[in-house]
Amino acid sequence: MGLRPARGGAVVLDDADRAAALGELREWLRSSGDSDAVLATLVETALGLGEAFLGMALIARDFRDVIPVSGAWSALDMMPVTTIGEVQGLPADGAAFVLTASSYAIDIDGNGIGWVRVMQPGSAGRVSVAYQAGVASDWASLPEPVRQGVVMLAAHLRQAADGVGATPPAAVTALWRPYRRMRLNHAVRA
């Protein structure tokens, strides 16, 4: 289903999505001379850059955020959030423990931002929240302009390795701009 968890690291496609993405990239490059590993790295790098530019996870995968305990709502880092799972208490000393459902509240707003509020943390000073976020379930489900921008950027990265073209094509940002989500300040919820 899309990507394997890679919190804080590179985007890693699963086998089915890797094969689909490599097929599109090979068509774009009109070449099959590069190894799958090289092209997969380029596609995954382009996906990661796309996520950074767009401000959201592209292919759904699991994330885990650690947030401080307070009675206020805290926004999760990635969006659009599709599900919020286990909430674990993280005490300063000792092992993590699962909080009971009555000790916290969760919500996903209309913008896909996930929210967590911990009312009874026990001995925890922080909590770890497992959730899933992403625009699409797999490579084929990505909006066509987003997928095309990823392929174009991956092709550019490949060609730049040969010394062709120093700057990414402006068409990539033109394709992605309508999908861009920006947070001008940290989300606050009453």
Short mmCIF file of C-alpha atoms in Angstrom, two decimals:
data_model
loop_
_atom_site.label_atom_id
_atom_site.label_comp_id
_atom_site.label_asym_id
_atom_site.label_seq_id
_atom_site.Cartn_x
_atom_site.Cartn_y
_atom_site.Cartn_z
CA MET A 1 0.00 0.00 0.00
CA GLY A 2 2.11 2.90 -1.18
CA LEU A 3 5.13 3.57 0.96
CA ARG A 4 6.82 1.90 3.88
CA PRO A 5 7.14 4.04 7.02
CA ALA A 6 10.07 6.41 6.72
CA ARG A 7 9.52 9.10 9.36
CA GLY A 8 12.29 11.64 9.22
CA GLY A 9 13.95 9.86 6.31
CA ALA A 10 13.63 9.21 2.63
CA VAL A 11 10.40 8.17 0.95
CA VAL A 12 10.55 4.44 0.10
CA LEU A 13 8.13 2.98 -2.47
CA ASP A 14 6.76 -0.53 -2.11
CA ASP A 15 7.42 -3.00 -4.95
CA ALA A 16 4.20 -2.43 -6.92
CA ASP A 17 4.46 1.36 -6.80
CA ARG A 18 8.18 1.23 -7.59
CA ALA A 19 7.48 -0.83 -10.74
CA ALA A 20 4.75 1.57 -11.90
CA ALA A 21 6.86 4.67 -11.25
CA LEU A 22 9.93 3.17 -12.95
CA GLY A 23 7.85 2.31 -16.00
CA GLU A 24 6.71 5.92 -16.33
CA LEU A 25 10.22 7.26 -15.75
CA ARG A 26 11.74 4.88 -18.34
CA GLU A 27 9.13 6.07 -20.88
CA TRP A 28 9.99 9.69 -20.10
CA LEU A 29 13.72 9.08 -20.40
CA ARG A 30 13.23 6.82 -23.45
CA SER A 31 15.91 4.65 -21.96
CA SER A 32 16.26 1.42 -20.10
CA GLY A 33 20.03 1.59 -19.55
CA ASP A 34 19.97 2.66 -15.90
CA SER A 35 19.47 0.12 -13.14
CA ASP A 36 16.16 -0.09 -11.31
CA ALA A 37 17.93 0.84 -8.06
CA VAL A 38 19.26 4.10 -9.53
CA LEU A 39 15.92 5.08 -11.03
CA ALA A 40 14.02 4.10 -7.86
CA THR A 41 16.31 6.37 -5.84
CA LEU A 42 15.58 9.23 -8.23
CA VAL A 43 11.80 8.69 -8.05
CA GLU A 44 11.85 8.43 -4.25
CA THR A 45 13.97 11.58 -4.02
CA ALA A 46 11.57 13.41 -6.34
CA LEU A 47 8.60 12.20 -4.22
CA GLY A 48 10.30 13.49 -1.07
CA LEU A 49 10.97 16.86 -2.71
CA GLY A 50 7.37 16.93 -3.89
CA GLU A 51 6.11 16.30 -0.36
CA ALA A 52 8.30 19.10 0.98
CA PHE A 53 7.08 21.52 -1.71
CA LEU A 54 3.43 20.52 -1.44
CA GLY A 55 3.39 20.40 2.37
CA MET A 56 1.72 17.01 2.57
CA ALA A 57 2.30 13.29 2.35
CA LEU A 58 1.63 12.06 -1.17
CA ILE A 59 1.20 8.29 -0.90
CA ALA A 60 -0.44 7.11 2.33
CA ARG A 61 1.86 5.64 4.93
CA ASP A 62 2.33 5.39 8.67
CA PHE A 63 3.78 8.21 10.75
CA ARG A 64 4.53 8.64 14.43
CA ASP A 65 4.79 12.03 16.16
CA VAL A 66 5.94 12.75 19.69
CA ILE A 67 4.15 15.73 21.23
CA PRO A 68 4.26 17.32 24.69
CA VAL A 69 1.37 16.66 27.04
CA SER A 70 -0.93 19.59 27.64
CA GLY A 71 -4.63 20.14 27.89
CA ALA A 72 -4.52 22.02 24.57
CA TRP A 73 -5.03 20.50 21.14
CA SER A 74 -1.78 19.68 19.31
CA ALA A 75 -1.60 19.37 15.51
CA LEU A 76 0.14 16.37 13.97
CA ASP A 77 3.02 17.14 11.60
CA MET A 78 1.91 15.46 8.37
CA MET A 79 -1.32 15.86 6.46
CA PRO A 80 -3.81 14.96 5.14
CA VAL A 81 -4.38 12.59 8.05
CA THR A 82 -6.66 9.66 7.25
CA THR A 83 -6.57 7.76 10.55
CA ILE A 84 -5.19 8.29 14.04
CA GLY A 85 -4.25 5.13 15.90
CA GLU A 86 -2.53 4.30 19.15
CA VAL A 87 -1.56 7.02 21.61
CA GLN A 88 1.26 6.02 23.99
CA GLY A 89 2.41 7.84 27.10
CA LEU A 90 6.15 8.48 27.31
CA PRO A 91 7.27 9.02 30.91
CA ALA A 92 10.69 10.51 31.64
CA ASP A 93 11.72 7.24 33.28
CA GLY A 94 10.27 3.87 32.40
CA ALA A 95 8.61 2.18 29.48
CA ALA A 96 5.99 3.62 27.17
CA PHE A 97 2.39 2.68 27.93
CA VAL A 98 -0.84 2.83 25.96
CA LEU A 99 -3.21 5.54 27.17
CA THR A 100 -6.83 4.61 27.71
CA ALA A 101 -9.28 6.09 25.22
CA SER A 102 -10.89 8.19 27.95
CA SER A 103 -7.61 9.98 28.73
CA TYR A 104 -7.23 11.71 25.34
CA ALA A 105 -9.26 13.08 22.44
CA ILE A 106 -8.48 12.91 18.71
CA ASP A 107 -9.94 14.67 15.69
CA ILE A 108 -9.26 15.15 11.98
CA ASP A 109 -10.53 18.48 10.68
CA GLY A 110 -11.84 19.31 7.21
CA ASN A 111 -8.36 20.33 6.04
CA GLY A 112 -6.91 16.92 6.91
CA ILE A 113 -5.02 18.17 9.96
CA GLY A 114 -4.92 15.59 12.76
CA TRP A 115 -5.39 16.84 16.32
CA VAL A 116 -4.64 15.24 19.69
CA ARG A 117 -5.46 16.50 23.19
CA VAL A 118 -4.35 14.62 26.31
CA MET A 119 -6.44 15.28 29.41
CA GLN A 120 -5.16 12.55 31.78
CA PRO A 121 -1.57 11.68 30.90
CA GLY A 122 -0.76 9.63 33.98
CA SER A 123 3.02 9.80 34.44
CA ALA A 124 3.69 10.81 30.82
CA GLY A 125 5.28 14.14 29.96
CA ARG A 126 5.01 13.41 26.23
CA VAL A 127 2.90 11.16 24.04
CA SER A 128 3.66 9.22 20.89
CA VAL A 129 0.84 9.25 18.32
CA ALA A 130 0.63 6.73 15.47
CA TYR A 131 -1.32 7.86 12.42
CA GLN A 132 -1.60 7.51 8.68
CA ALA A 133 -1.47 10.39 6.23
CA GLY A 134 -1.41 10.71 2.47
CA VAL A 135 -3.27 12.06 -0.53
CA ALA A 136 -3.39 8.76 -2.44
CA SER A 137 -3.32 5.07 -1.58
CA ASP A 138 -0.76 4.21 -4.27
CA TRP A 139 1.25 5.59 -7.21
CA ALA A 140 -1.59 5.19 -9.72
CA SER A 141 -4.01 7.09 -7.44
CA LEU A 142 -1.88 10.23 -7.27
CA PRO A 143 -3.39 13.18 -9.15
CA GLU A 144 -1.99 13.10 -12.68
CA PRO A 145 -0.24 16.51 -12.48
CA VAL A 146 1.49 15.53 -9.22
CA ARG A 147 2.62 12.17 -10.63
CA GLN A 148 3.81 13.83 -13.85
CA GLY A 149 5.78 16.40 -11.84
CA VAL A 150 7.49 13.60 -9.88
CA VAL A 151 8.45 11.83 -13.12
CA MET A 152 9.70 15.09 -14.68
CA LEU A 153 11.78 15.91 -11.60
CA ALA A 154 13.22 12.39 -11.44
CA ALA A 155 14.13 12.63 -15.14
CA HIS A 156 15.75 16.01 -14.50
CA LEU A 157 17.78 14.53 -11.63
CA ARG A 158 18.94 11.71 -13.94
CA GLN A 159 19.89 14.11 -16.71
CA ALA A 160 21.63 16.47 -14.27
CA ALA A 161 23.91 13.57 -13.32
CA ASP A 162 25.10 13.68 -16.94
CA GLY A 163 25.63 17.45 -16.73
CA VAL A 164 22.46 18.35 -18.66
CA GLY A 165 20.37 21.17 -17.17
CA ALA A 166 21.36 22.74 -13.88
CA THR A 167 17.95 23.90 -12.70
CA PRO A 168 14.77 21.85 -12.41
CA PRO A 169 12.16 22.50 -15.09
CA ALA A 170 9.68 25.24 -14.19
CA ALA A 171 6.93 22.91 -15.41
CA VAL A 172 7.36 20.80 -12.26
CA THR A 173 6.30 23.63 -9.93
CA ALA A 174 3.61 24.68 -12.40
CA LEU A 175 2.13 21.18 -12.22
CA TRP A 176 2.39 21.03 -8.41
CA ARG A 177 1.37 24.58 -7.43
CA PRO A 178 -2.44 23.99 -7.48
CA TYR A 179 -1.96 21.16 -4.94
CA ARG A 180 0.34 23.06 -2.60
CA ARG A 181 -0.75 23.41 1.03
CA MET A 182 1.01 25.92 3.18
CA ARG A 183 0.87 26.56 6.88
CA LEU A 184 1.86 30.15 7.46
CA ASN A 185 1.85 29.68 11.20
CA HIS A 186 1.52 26.74 13.51
CA ALA A 187 -2.09 25.61 13.62
CA VAL A 188 -3.97 26.52 16.78
CA ARG A 189 -7.28 25.12 17.88
CA ALA A 190 -9.51 26.21 20.71
#
